Amino acid sequence: MIVCVAVVGHQNNPLYIQSFTDADDALKLHHIVHCSLDVVDERVNNPKKSGPTLNETFLGLLYPTENYKVYGYLTNTKVKFILVTTDLDVRDADVRNVIFQEVPCCIC
Amino acid sequence: MGREVSESCIDSLLIEMVSTYCNRFYANKPELAARRIEAIGYQVGHQLSERYTMERPRFSDHLEAIKFICKDFWSELFKKQIDNLKTNHRGTFVLQDNRFRWLTRMSIDQSPENGASEDPSIMADEKAVESMHLYFPCGIIRGALSNLGIPCAVSADISNLPACSFVIRIKA
């Protein structure tokens, strides 16, 4: 289940954050999104040159926390899309194809 | 992203925009009119680059971004690519389009009329009007490149119509 979606601009300014849980942990989700921005910067500056992932827009699983998984997507204009989900058996390919095809299209 | 308009509408809109800014809004201040037109182009380029870079992998360096402008971006806007790209490898790029689409409807009056004394001022006026029409595409290029993270200055050169060159200077 997706608990949070965030769109962050190119100067790391939040453009849109929406959490989809009933519980009162919106602040914790904001904090997770904020921490994941550092991971995005690290992935961009130290690319894993060994794989075909050098200039991919989809960054994959950024980091797993105790009960969430965080995925990231970076456009050419440095707009970042962050997705926080509690699904423990979701696959990268599903996230990439289903979600990150549609969401950037809606922005333009 | 499925709405379309006819190309003649775009042509008319651009011609009218330049004429309004030069003759009505900033009637005796061509510098201000040029800056406003270029700012409009900046906004348009900013948003268009967001839309056209969506599906592609990220650019590794400035040359990749300029090549994107020359090929994909230019084909989306003008249905053709830039004909010639030159660079001095030190931050200056010259993009040459041999038949710039928005200038094809502009007349080139090259017949020398009677009286050589009138020619220079008339020709200077014509050049000024033509250069006004180029501030908008310069702004588009500048907006697109700044959205890709490359601050730059863009100017246009119309020494031989209908060919047109855009000079991009990347700010270090």
PDB file of C-alpha atoms in Angstrom:
ATOM      1  CA  MET A   1       0.000   0.000   0.000  1.00  0.00           C
ATOM      2  CA  ILE A   2       1.362   3.375  -0.946  1.00  0.00           C
ATOM      3  CA  VAL A   3       1.493   5.644   2.052  1.00  0.00           C
ATOM      4  CA  CYS A   4       3.114   8.755   0.654  1.00  0.00           C
ATOM      5  CA  VAL A   5       3.900  10.475  -2.630  1.00  0.00           C
ATOM      6  CA  ALA A   6       6.126  13.525  -2.875  1.00  0.00           C
ATOM      7  CA  VAL A   7       7.249  15.790  -5.703  1.00  0.00           C
ATOM      8  CA  VAL A   8      10.350  17.813  -4.961  1.00  0.00           C
ATOM      9  CA  GLY A   9      11.696  20.601  -7.157  1.00  0.00           C
ATOM     10  CA  HIS A  10      15.198  21.059  -8.430  1.00  0.00           C
ATOM     11  CA  GLN A  11      16.375  23.060  -5.452  1.00  0.00           C
ATOM     12  CA  ASN A  12      15.042  20.391  -3.106  1.00  0.00           C
ATOM     13  CA  ASN A  13      12.000  22.529  -2.423  1.00  0.00           C
ATOM     14  CA  PRO A  14       8.865  20.470  -1.766  1.00  0.00           C
ATOM     15  CA  LEU A  15       6.238  20.983  -4.438  1.00  0.00           C
ATOM     16  CA  TYR A  16       3.688  18.413  -3.363  1.00  0.00           C
ATOM     17  CA  ILE A  17       3.572  15.953  -0.458  1.00  0.00           C
ATOM     18  CA  GLN A  18       0.540  13.797   0.146  1.00  0.00           C
ATOM     19  CA  SER A  19       0.258  11.015   2.669  1.00  0.00           C
ATOM     20  CA  PHE A  20      -2.429   8.396   2.395  1.00  0.00           C
ATOM     21  CA  THR A  21      -2.606   6.976   5.897  1.00  0.00           C
ATOM     22  CA  ASP A  22      -5.243   7.643   8.494  1.00  0.00           C
ATOM     23  CA  ALA A  23      -2.777   7.563  11.334  1.00  0.00           C
ATOM     24  CA  ASP A  24      -1.107  10.705  12.571  1.00  0.00           C
ATOM     25  CA  ASP A  25       2.336   9.983  11.217  1.00  0.00           C
ATOM     26  CA  ALA A  26       2.412  12.583   8.452  1.00  0.00           C
ATOM     27  CA  LEU A  27       5.418  14.158  10.113  1.00  0.00           C
ATOM     28  CA  LYS A  28       7.336  10.895  10.097  1.00  0.00           C
ATOM     29  CA  LEU A  29       6.596  10.453   6.400  1.00  0.00           C
ATOM     30  CA  HIS A  30       7.788  13.978   5.673  1.00  0.00           C
ATOM     31  CA  HIS A  31      10.962  13.129   7.536  1.00  0.00           C
ATOM     32  CA  ILE A  32      11.466   9.960   5.508  1.00  0.00           C
ATOM     33  CA  VAL A  33      10.994  11.892   2.265  1.00  0.00           C
ATOM     34  CA  HIS A  34      13.480  14.500   3.440  1.00  0.00           C
ATOM     35  CA  CYS A  35      16.096  11.871   4.232  1.00  0.00           C
ATOM     36  CA  SER A  36      15.576  10.199   0.896  1.00  0.00           C
ATOM     37  CA  LEU A  37      16.600  13.410  -0.890  1.00  0.00           C
ATOM     38  CA  ASP A  38      20.122  12.864   0.419  1.00  0.00           C
ATOM     39  CA  VAL A  39      20.120   9.365  -0.996  1.00  0.00           C
ATOM     40  CA  VAL A  40      19.031  10.724  -4.374  1.00  0.00           C
ATOM     41  CA  ASP A  41      21.899  13.206  -4.396  1.00  0.00           C
ATOM     42  CA  GLU A  42      24.319  10.477  -3.469  1.00  0.00           C
ATOM     43  CA  ARG A  43      23.085   8.216  -6.270  1.00  0.00           C
ATOM     44  CA  VAL A  44      23.433  11.022  -8.780  1.00  0.00           C
ATOM     45  CA  ASN A  45      26.931  12.018  -7.743  1.00  0.00           C
ATOM     46  CA  ASN A  46      28.343   8.525  -7.354  1.00  0.00           C
ATOM     47  CA  PRO A  47      26.768   6.542 -10.130  1.00  0.00           C
ATOM     48  CA  LYS A  48      27.346   2.814 -10.222  1.00  0.00           C
ATOM     49  CA  LYS A  49      29.195   2.812 -13.490  1.00  0.00           C
ATOM     50  CA  SER A  50      29.197  -0.936 -13.743  1.00  0.00           C
ATOM     51  CA  GLY A  51      25.541  -1.273 -14.599  1.00  0.00           C
ATOM     52  CA  PRO A  52      23.230   0.175 -17.242  1.00  0.00           C
ATOM     53  CA  THR A  53      21.974   2.561 -14.603  1.00  0.00           C
ATOM     54  CA  LEU A  54      24.199   5.507 -15.350  1.00  0.00           C
ATOM     55  CA  ASN A  55      21.633   7.943 -16.669  1.00  0.00           C
ATOM     56  CA  GLU A  56      18.396   6.258 -15.792  1.00  0.00           C
ATOM     57  CA  THR A  57      15.542   8.374 -14.668  1.00  0.00           C
ATOM     58  CA  PHE A  58      14.202   5.660 -12.363  1.00  0.00           C
ATOM     59  CA  LEU A  59      16.502   5.368  -9.368  1.00  0.00           C
ATOM     60  CA  GLY A  60      15.022   2.240  -7.885  1.00  0.00           C
ATOM     61  CA  LEU A  61      14.803   1.373  -4.230  1.00  0.00           C
ATOM     62  CA  LEU A  62      16.455   4.203  -2.354  1.00  0.00           C
ATOM     63  CA  TYR A  63      16.471   2.721   1.107  1.00  0.00           C
ATOM     64  CA  PRO A  64      14.345   0.384   3.195  1.00  0.00           C
ATOM     65  CA  THR A  65      13.351   1.511   6.678  1.00  0.00           C
ATOM     66  CA  GLU A  66      11.743  -0.615   9.343  1.00  0.00           C
ATOM     67  CA  ASN A  67       8.386  -0.993   7.645  1.00  0.00           C
ATOM     68  CA  TYR A  68       8.595   1.188   4.528  1.00  0.00           C
ATOM     69  CA  LYS A  69      10.330   1.023   1.179  1.00  0.00           C
ATOM     70  CA  VAL A  70      11.226   4.243  -0.612  1.00  0.00           C
ATOM     71  CA  TYR A  71      11.515   4.521  -4.399  1.00  0.00           C
ATOM     72  CA  GLY A  72      12.813   7.469  -6.349  1.00  0.00           C
ATOM     73  CA  TYR A  73      12.607   8.898  -9.867  1.00  0.00           C
ATOM     74  CA  LEU A  74      14.599  11.829 -11.154  1.00  0.00           C
ATOM     75  CA  THR A  75      13.747  13.765 -14.310  1.00  0.00           C
ATOM     76  CA  ASN A  76      16.103  15.643 -16.571  1.00  0.00           C
ATOM     77  CA  THR A  77      15.030  18.895 -15.025  1.00  0.00           C
ATOM     78  CA  LYS A  78      16.017  17.656 -11.561  1.00  0.00           C
ATOM     79  CA  VAL A  79      12.447  17.219 -10.367  1.00  0.00           C
ATOM     80  CA  LYS A  80      12.319  14.273  -7.963  1.00  0.00           C
ATOM     81  CA  PHE A  81       9.391  11.961  -7.401  1.00  0.00           C
ATOM     82  CA  ILE A  82       9.501   9.986  -4.133  1.00  0.00           C
ATOM     83  CA  LEU A  83       7.200   7.100  -3.375  1.00  0.00           C
ATOM     84  CA  VAL A  84       6.881   5.500   0.076  1.00  0.00           C
ATOM     85  CA  THR A  85       5.148   2.164   0.250  1.00  0.00           C
ATOM     86  CA  THR A  86       4.505  -0.505   2.855  1.00  0.00           C
ATOM     87  CA  ASP A  87       4.216  -3.361   0.381  1.00  0.00           C
ATOM     88  CA  LEU A  88       6.979  -5.737   1.261  1.00  0.00           C
ATOM     89  CA  ASP A  89       6.773  -7.915  -1.810  1.00  0.00           C
ATOM     90  CA  VAL A  90       6.541  -5.272  -4.517  1.00  0.00           C
ATOM     91  CA  ARG A  91       9.011  -5.564  -7.393  1.00  0.00           C
ATOM     92  CA  ASP A  92      11.114  -2.784  -8.887  1.00  0.00           C
ATOM     93  CA  ALA A  93       9.731  -3.421 -12.341  1.00  0.00           C
ATOM     94  CA  ASP A  94       6.168  -2.983 -11.137  1.00  0.00           C
ATOM     95  CA  VAL A  95       6.932   0.334  -9.500  1.00  0.00           C
ATOM     96  CA  ARG A  96       8.862   1.557 -12.496  1.00  0.00           C
ATOM     97  CA  ASN A  97       6.373   0.607 -15.137  1.00  0.00           C
ATOM     98  CA  VAL A  98       3.096   1.215 -13.465  1.00  0.00           C
ATOM     99  CA  ILE A  99       3.635   4.219 -11.310  1.00  0.00           C
ATOM    100  CA  PHE A 100       6.522   6.151 -12.704  1.00  0.00           C
ATOM    101  CA  GLN A 101       5.175   6.098 -16.232  1.00  0.00           C
ATOM    102  CA  GLU A 102       1.969   7.802 -15.246  1.00  0.00           C
ATOM    103  CA  VAL A 103       2.975  10.279 -12.582  1.00  0.00           C
ATOM    104  CA  PRO A 104       5.441  12.400 -14.593  1.00  0.00           C
ATOM    105  CA  CYS A 105       2.958  12.576 -17.471  1.00  0.00           C
ATOM    106  CA  CYS A 106       0.426  14.191 -15.206  1.00  0.00           C
ATOM    107  CA  ILE A 107       2.841  16.958 -14.326  1.00  0.00           C
ATOM    108  CA  CYS A 108       3.316  18.096 -17.887  1.00  0.00           C
TER     109      CYS A 108
ATOM    110  CA  MET B   1      -1.170  16.319 -24.035  1.00  0.00           C
ATOM    111  CA  GLY B   2      -3.471  15.855 -27.000  1.00  0.00           C
ATOM    112  CA  ARG B   3      -4.651  19.323 -27.848  1.00  0.00           C
ATOM    113  CA  GLU B   4      -3.391  20.876 -31.062  1.00  0.00           C
ATOM    114  CA  VAL B   5      -3.700  24.147 -32.896  1.00  0.00           C
ATOM    115  CA  SER B   6      -2.980  24.934 -36.510  1.00  0.00           C
ATOM    116  CA  GLU B   7       0.436  26.217 -37.400  1.00  0.00           C
ATOM    117  CA  SER B   8      -0.866  29.365 -39.064  1.00  0.00           C
ATOM    118  CA  CYS B   9      -2.423  30.317 -35.742  1.00  0.00           C
ATOM    119  CA  ILE B  10       0.965  30.079 -34.073  1.00  0.00           C
ATOM    120  CA  ASP B  11       2.582  32.126 -36.836  1.00  0.00           C
ATOM    121  CA  SER B  12      -0.056  34.830 -36.564  1.00  0.00           C
ATOM    122  CA  LEU B  13       0.166  34.856 -32.783  1.00  0.00           C
ATOM    123  CA  LEU B  14       3.929  35.323 -32.805  1.00  0.00           C
ATOM    124  CA  ILE B  15       3.866  38.055 -35.422  1.00  0.00           C
ATOM    125  CA  GLU B  16       1.111  39.867 -33.551  1.00  0.00           C
ATOM    126  CA  MET B  17       2.928  39.473 -30.229  1.00  0.00           C
ATOM    127  CA  VAL B  18       6.093  41.085 -31.561  1.00  0.00           C
ATOM    128  CA  SER B  19       4.160  43.841 -33.262  1.00  0.00           C
ATOM    129  CA  THR B  20       2.084  44.612 -30.171  1.00  0.00           C
ATOM    130  CA  TYR B  21       5.055  44.724 -27.843  1.00  0.00           C
ATOM    131  CA  CYS B  22       7.042  46.907 -30.207  1.00  0.00           C
ATOM    132  CA  ASN B  23       4.363  49.281 -31.324  1.00  0.00           C
ATOM    133  CA  ARG B  24       1.831  49.488 -28.549  1.00  0.00           C
ATOM    134  CA  PHE B  25       3.174  48.429 -25.163  1.00  0.00           C
ATOM    135  CA  TYR B  26       6.709  49.752 -25.354  1.00  0.00           C
ATOM    136  CA  ALA B  27       6.340  52.028 -28.342  1.00  0.00           C
ATOM    137  CA  ASN B  28       9.605  53.911 -28.123  1.00  0.00           C
ATOM    138  CA  LYS B  29      11.570  51.524 -25.985  1.00  0.00           C
ATOM    139  CA  PRO B  30      12.733  48.655 -28.141  1.00  0.00           C
ATOM    140  CA  GLU B  31      15.095  47.422 -25.430  1.00  0.00           C
ATOM    141  CA  LEU B  32      12.270  46.873 -22.982  1.00  0.00           C
ATOM    142  CA  ALA B  33      10.083  45.239 -25.623  1.00  0.00           C
ATOM    143  CA  ALA B  34      12.934  42.883 -26.508  1.00  0.00           C
ATOM    144  CA  ARG B  35      13.448  41.943 -22.869  1.00  0.00           C
ATOM    145  CA  ARG B  36       9.752  41.228 -22.353  1.00  0.00           C
ATOM    146  CA  ILE B  37       9.538  39.084 -25.471  1.00  0.00           C
ATOM    147  CA  GLU B  38      12.626  37.172 -24.413  1.00  0.00           C
ATOM    148  CA  ALA B  39      11.134  36.630 -20.957  1.00  0.00           C
ATOM    149  CA  ILE B  40       7.990  35.169 -22.501  1.00  0.00           C
ATOM    150  CA  GLY B  41      10.197  32.850 -24.521  1.00  0.00           C
ATOM    151  CA  TYR B  42      12.053  31.877 -21.347  1.00  0.00           C
ATOM    152  CA  GLN B  43       8.837  30.712 -19.676  1.00  0.00           C
ATOM    153  CA  VAL B  44       7.771  28.782 -22.744  1.00  0.00           C
ATOM    154  CA  GLY B  45      11.157  27.090 -23.117  1.00  0.00           C
ATOM    155  CA  HIS B  46      11.228  26.233 -19.427  1.00  0.00           C
ATOM    156  CA  GLN B  47       7.929  24.387 -19.613  1.00  0.00           C
ATOM    157  CA  LEU B  48       8.520  22.793 -22.997  1.00  0.00           C
ATOM    158  CA  SER B  49      11.815  21.312 -21.881  1.00  0.00           C
ATOM    159  CA  GLU B  50      10.079  19.713 -18.911  1.00  0.00           C
ATOM    160  CA  ARG B  51       7.609  18.085 -21.262  1.00  0.00           C
ATOM    161  CA  TYR B  52      10.063  16.927 -23.918  1.00  0.00           C
ATOM    162  CA  THR B  53      12.682  15.441 -21.612  1.00  0.00           C
ATOM    163  CA  MET B  54      10.223  13.196 -19.861  1.00  0.00           C
ATOM    164  CA  GLU B  55      10.935   9.779 -21.183  1.00  0.00           C
ATOM    165  CA  ARG B  56      14.591  10.119 -21.945  1.00  0.00           C
ATOM    166  CA  PRO B  57      17.568   9.135 -19.837  1.00  0.00           C
ATOM    167  CA  ARG B  58      19.412  11.953 -18.135  1.00  0.00           C
ATOM    168  CA  PHE B  59      22.135  13.963 -19.832  1.00  0.00           C
ATOM    169  CA  SER B  60      25.703  13.335 -18.827  1.00  0.00           C
ATOM    170  CA  ASP B  61      27.156  16.686 -19.872  1.00  0.00           C
ATOM    171  CA  HIS B  62      26.472  20.003 -21.542  1.00  0.00           C
ATOM    172  CA  LEU B  63      27.134  18.715 -25.026  1.00  0.00           C
ATOM    173  CA  GLU B  64      24.428  16.070 -24.608  1.00  0.00           C
ATOM    174  CA  ALA B  65      21.943  18.723 -23.570  1.00  0.00           C
ATOM    175  CA  ILE B  66      22.845  20.940 -26.532  1.00  0.00           C
ATOM    176  CA  LYS B  67      22.488  17.970 -28.869  1.00  0.00           C
ATOM    177  CA  PHE B  68      19.069  17.327 -27.402  1.00  0.00           C
ATOM    178  CA  ILE B  69      18.134  20.947 -28.194  1.00  0.00           C
ATOM    179  CA  CYS B  70      19.441  20.566 -31.732  1.00  0.00           C
ATOM    180  CA  LYS B  71      17.674  17.318 -32.491  1.00  0.00           C
ATOM    181  CA  ASP B  72      14.634  16.385 -30.411  1.00  0.00           C
ATOM    182  CA  PHE B  73      13.639  19.794 -29.101  1.00  0.00           C
ATOM    183  CA  TRP B  74      13.999  21.481 -32.481  1.00  0.00           C
ATOM    184  CA  SER B  75      12.064  18.693 -34.237  1.00  0.00           C
ATOM    185  CA  GLU B  76       9.216  19.004 -31.786  1.00  0.00           C
ATOM    186  CA  LEU B  77       9.045  22.745 -32.290  1.00  0.00           C
ATOM    187  CA  PHE B  78       9.907  23.182 -35.958  1.00  0.00           C
ATOM    188  CA  LYS B  79       9.605  19.691 -37.476  1.00  0.00           C
ATOM    189  CA  LYS B  80      13.244  19.695 -38.484  1.00  0.00           C
ATOM    190  CA  GLN B  81      16.633  19.510 -36.801  1.00  0.00           C
ATOM    191  CA  ILE B  82      19.348  22.099 -36.563  1.00  0.00           C
ATOM    192  CA  ASP B  83      21.453  21.920 -39.699  1.00  0.00           C
ATOM    193  CA  ASN B  84      24.835  22.782 -38.272  1.00  0.00           C
ATOM    194  CA  LEU B  85      26.317  22.809 -34.769  1.00  0.00           C
ATOM    195  CA  LYS B  86      29.678  24.367 -34.040  1.00  0.00           C
ATOM    196  CA  THR B  87      31.472  24.721 -30.756  1.00  0.00           C
ATOM    197  CA  ASN B  88      34.728  26.072 -29.486  1.00  0.00           C
ATOM    198  CA  HIS B  89      34.739  23.521 -26.666  1.00  0.00           C
ATOM    199  CA  ARG B  90      34.982  26.364 -24.221  1.00  0.00           C
ATOM    200  CA  GLY B  91      31.337  27.056 -23.588  1.00  0.00           C
ATOM    201  CA  THR B  92      30.208  28.655 -26.853  1.00  0.00           C
ATOM    202  CA  PHE B  93      27.922  26.864 -29.296  1.00  0.00           C
ATOM    203  CA  VAL B  94      26.601  28.099 -32.623  1.00  0.00           C
ATOM    204  CA  LEU B  95      23.401  26.484 -33.870  1.00  0.00           C
ATOM    205  CA  GLN B  96      22.620  27.175 -37.494  1.00  0.00           C
ATOM    206  CA  ASP B  97      19.239  26.603 -39.053  1.00  0.00           C
ATOM    207  CA  ASN B  98      19.294  27.067 -42.812  1.00  0.00           C
ATOM    208  CA  ARG B  99      15.611  27.725 -43.098  1.00  0.00           C
ATOM    209  CA  PHE B 100      14.190  28.993 -39.853  1.00  0.00           C
ATOM    210  CA  ARG B 101      10.508  28.235 -39.878  1.00  0.00           C
ATOM    211  CA  TRP B 102       9.254  31.366 -38.221  1.00  0.00           C
ATOM    212  CA  LEU B 103      11.155  33.605 -40.609  1.00  0.00           C
ATOM    213  CA  THR B 104      10.018  31.947 -43.830  1.00  0.00           C
ATOM    214  CA  ARG B 105       7.043  34.247 -44.075  1.00  0.00           C
ATOM    215  CA  MET B 106       9.163  37.349 -43.754  1.00  0.00           C
ATOM    216  CA  SER B 107      10.046  39.199 -46.935  1.00  0.00           C
ATOM    217  CA  ILE B 108      13.613  39.983 -47.789  1.00  0.00           C
ATOM    218  CA  ASP B 109      13.640  43.171 -49.756  1.00  0.00           C
ATOM    219  CA  GLN B 110      16.990  43.187 -51.459  1.00  0.00           C
ATOM    220  CA  SER B 111      16.270  45.262 -54.556  1.00  0.00           C
ATOM    221  CA  PRO B 112      18.137  48.562 -54.382  1.00  0.00           C
ATOM    222  CA  GLU B 113      15.599  51.356 -54.745  1.00  0.00           C
ATOM    223  CA  ASN B 114      16.324  54.790 -56.163  1.00  0.00           C
ATOM    224  CA  GLY B 115      18.642  56.899 -54.046  1.00  0.00           C
ATOM    225  CA  ALA B 116      21.553  55.263 -52.309  1.00  0.00           C
ATOM    226  CA  SER B 117      21.110  57.572 -49.321  1.00  0.00           C
ATOM    227  CA  GLU B 118      17.850  55.943 -48.298  1.00  0.00           C
ATOM    228  CA  ASP B 119      19.131  52.425 -48.362  1.00  0.00           C
ATOM    229  CA  PRO B 120      21.143  52.200 -45.142  1.00  0.00           C
ATOM    230  CA  SER B 121      18.362  53.523 -42.898  1.00  0.00           C
ATOM    231  CA  ILE B 122      15.687  51.388 -44.515  1.00  0.00           C
ATOM    232  CA  MET B 123      17.843  48.326 -44.321  1.00  0.00           C
ATOM    233  CA  ALA B 124      18.672  49.080 -40.716  1.00  0.00           C
ATOM    234  CA  ASP B 125      14.968  49.328 -39.912  1.00  0.00           C
ATOM    235  CA  GLU B 126      14.266  46.027 -41.584  1.00  0.00           C
ATOM    236  CA  LYS B 127      17.069  44.369 -39.691  1.00  0.00           C
ATOM    237  CA  ALA B 128      15.749  45.794 -36.436  1.00  0.00           C
ATOM    238  CA  VAL B 129      12.277  44.399 -37.093  1.00  0.00           C
ATOM    239  CA  GLU B 130      13.645  41.007 -38.039  1.00  0.00           C
ATOM    240  CA  SER B 131      15.834  40.860 -34.968  1.00  0.00           C
ATOM    241  CA  MET B 132      12.801  41.593 -32.782  1.00  0.00           C
ATOM    242  CA  HIS B 133      11.243  38.421 -34.070  1.00  0.00           C
ATOM    243  CA  LEU B 134      14.223  36.420 -32.953  1.00  0.00           C
ATOM    244  CA  TYR B 135      14.091  37.326 -29.272  1.00  0.00           C
ATOM    245  CA  PHE B 136      11.318  34.815 -28.706  1.00  0.00           C
ATOM    246  CA  PRO B 137      13.225  31.757 -29.994  1.00  0.00           C
ATOM    247  CA  CYS B 138      16.322  32.948 -28.134  1.00  0.00           C
ATOM    248  CA  GLY B 139      14.257  33.008 -24.961  1.00  0.00           C
ATOM    249  CA  ILE B 140      12.920  29.537 -25.678  1.00  0.00           C
ATOM    250  CA  ILE B 141      16.437  28.137 -25.984  1.00  0.00           C
ATOM    251  CA  ARG B 142      17.589  29.946 -22.855  1.00  0.00           C
ATOM    252  CA  GLY B 143      14.587  28.714 -20.853  1.00  0.00           C
ATOM    253  CA  ALA B 144      15.044  25.137 -21.994  1.00  0.00           C
ATOM    254  CA  LEU B 145      18.742  25.099 -21.118  1.00  0.00           C
ATOM    255  CA  SER B 146      18.258  26.697 -17.709  1.00  0.00           C
ATOM    256  CA  ASN B 147      15.676  24.103 -16.823  1.00  0.00           C
ATOM    257  CA  LEU B 148      18.266  21.466 -17.678  1.00  0.00           C
ATOM    258  CA  GLY B 149      20.645  23.136 -15.272  1.00  0.00           C
ATOM    259  CA  ILE B 150      22.765  25.110 -17.775  1.00  0.00           C
ATOM    260  CA  PRO B 151      22.626  28.887 -17.277  1.00  0.00           C
ATOM    261  CA  CYS B 152      23.502  30.605 -20.520  1.00  0.00           C
ATOM    262  CA  ALA B 153      23.022  33.648 -22.745  1.00  0.00           C
ATOM    263  CA  VAL B 154      21.573  33.247 -26.223  1.00  0.00           C
ATOM    264  CA  SER B 155      21.749  35.675 -29.121  1.00  0.00           C
ATOM    265  CA  ALA B 156      20.720  35.390 -32.755  1.00  0.00           C
ATOM    266  CA  ASP B 157      22.426  36.344 -35.960  1.00  0.00           C
ATOM    267  CA  ILE B 158      20.580  36.934 -39.215  1.00  0.00           C
ATOM    268  CA  SER B 159      23.223  37.972 -41.670  1.00  0.00           C
ATOM    269  CA  ASN B 160      21.744  35.811 -44.390  1.00  0.00           C
ATOM    270  CA  LEU B 161      18.041  35.086 -44.359  1.00  0.00           C
ATOM    271  CA  PRO B 162      16.299  32.655 -44.252  1.00  0.00           C
ATOM    272  CA  ALA B 163      19.226  31.012 -42.521  1.00  0.00           C
ATOM    273  CA  CYS B 164      19.590  31.953 -38.901  1.00  0.00           C
ATOM    274  CA  SER B 165      22.247  31.233 -36.277  1.00  0.00           C
ATOM    275  CA  PHE B 166      21.801  31.117 -32.531  1.00  0.00           C
ATOM    276  CA  VAL B 167      24.881  31.659 -30.408  1.00  0.00           C
ATOM    277  CA  ILE B 168      24.769  30.064 -26.963  1.00  0.00           C
ATOM    278  CA  ARG B 169      27.306  31.175 -24.377  1.00  0.00           C
ATOM    279  CA  ILE B 170      27.333  29.040 -21.268  1.00  0.00           C
ATOM    280  CA  LYS B 171      27.959  30.976 -18.088  1.00  0.00           C
ATOM    281  CA  ALA B 172      30.733  29.378 -16.116  1.00  0.00           C
TER     282      ALA B 172
END
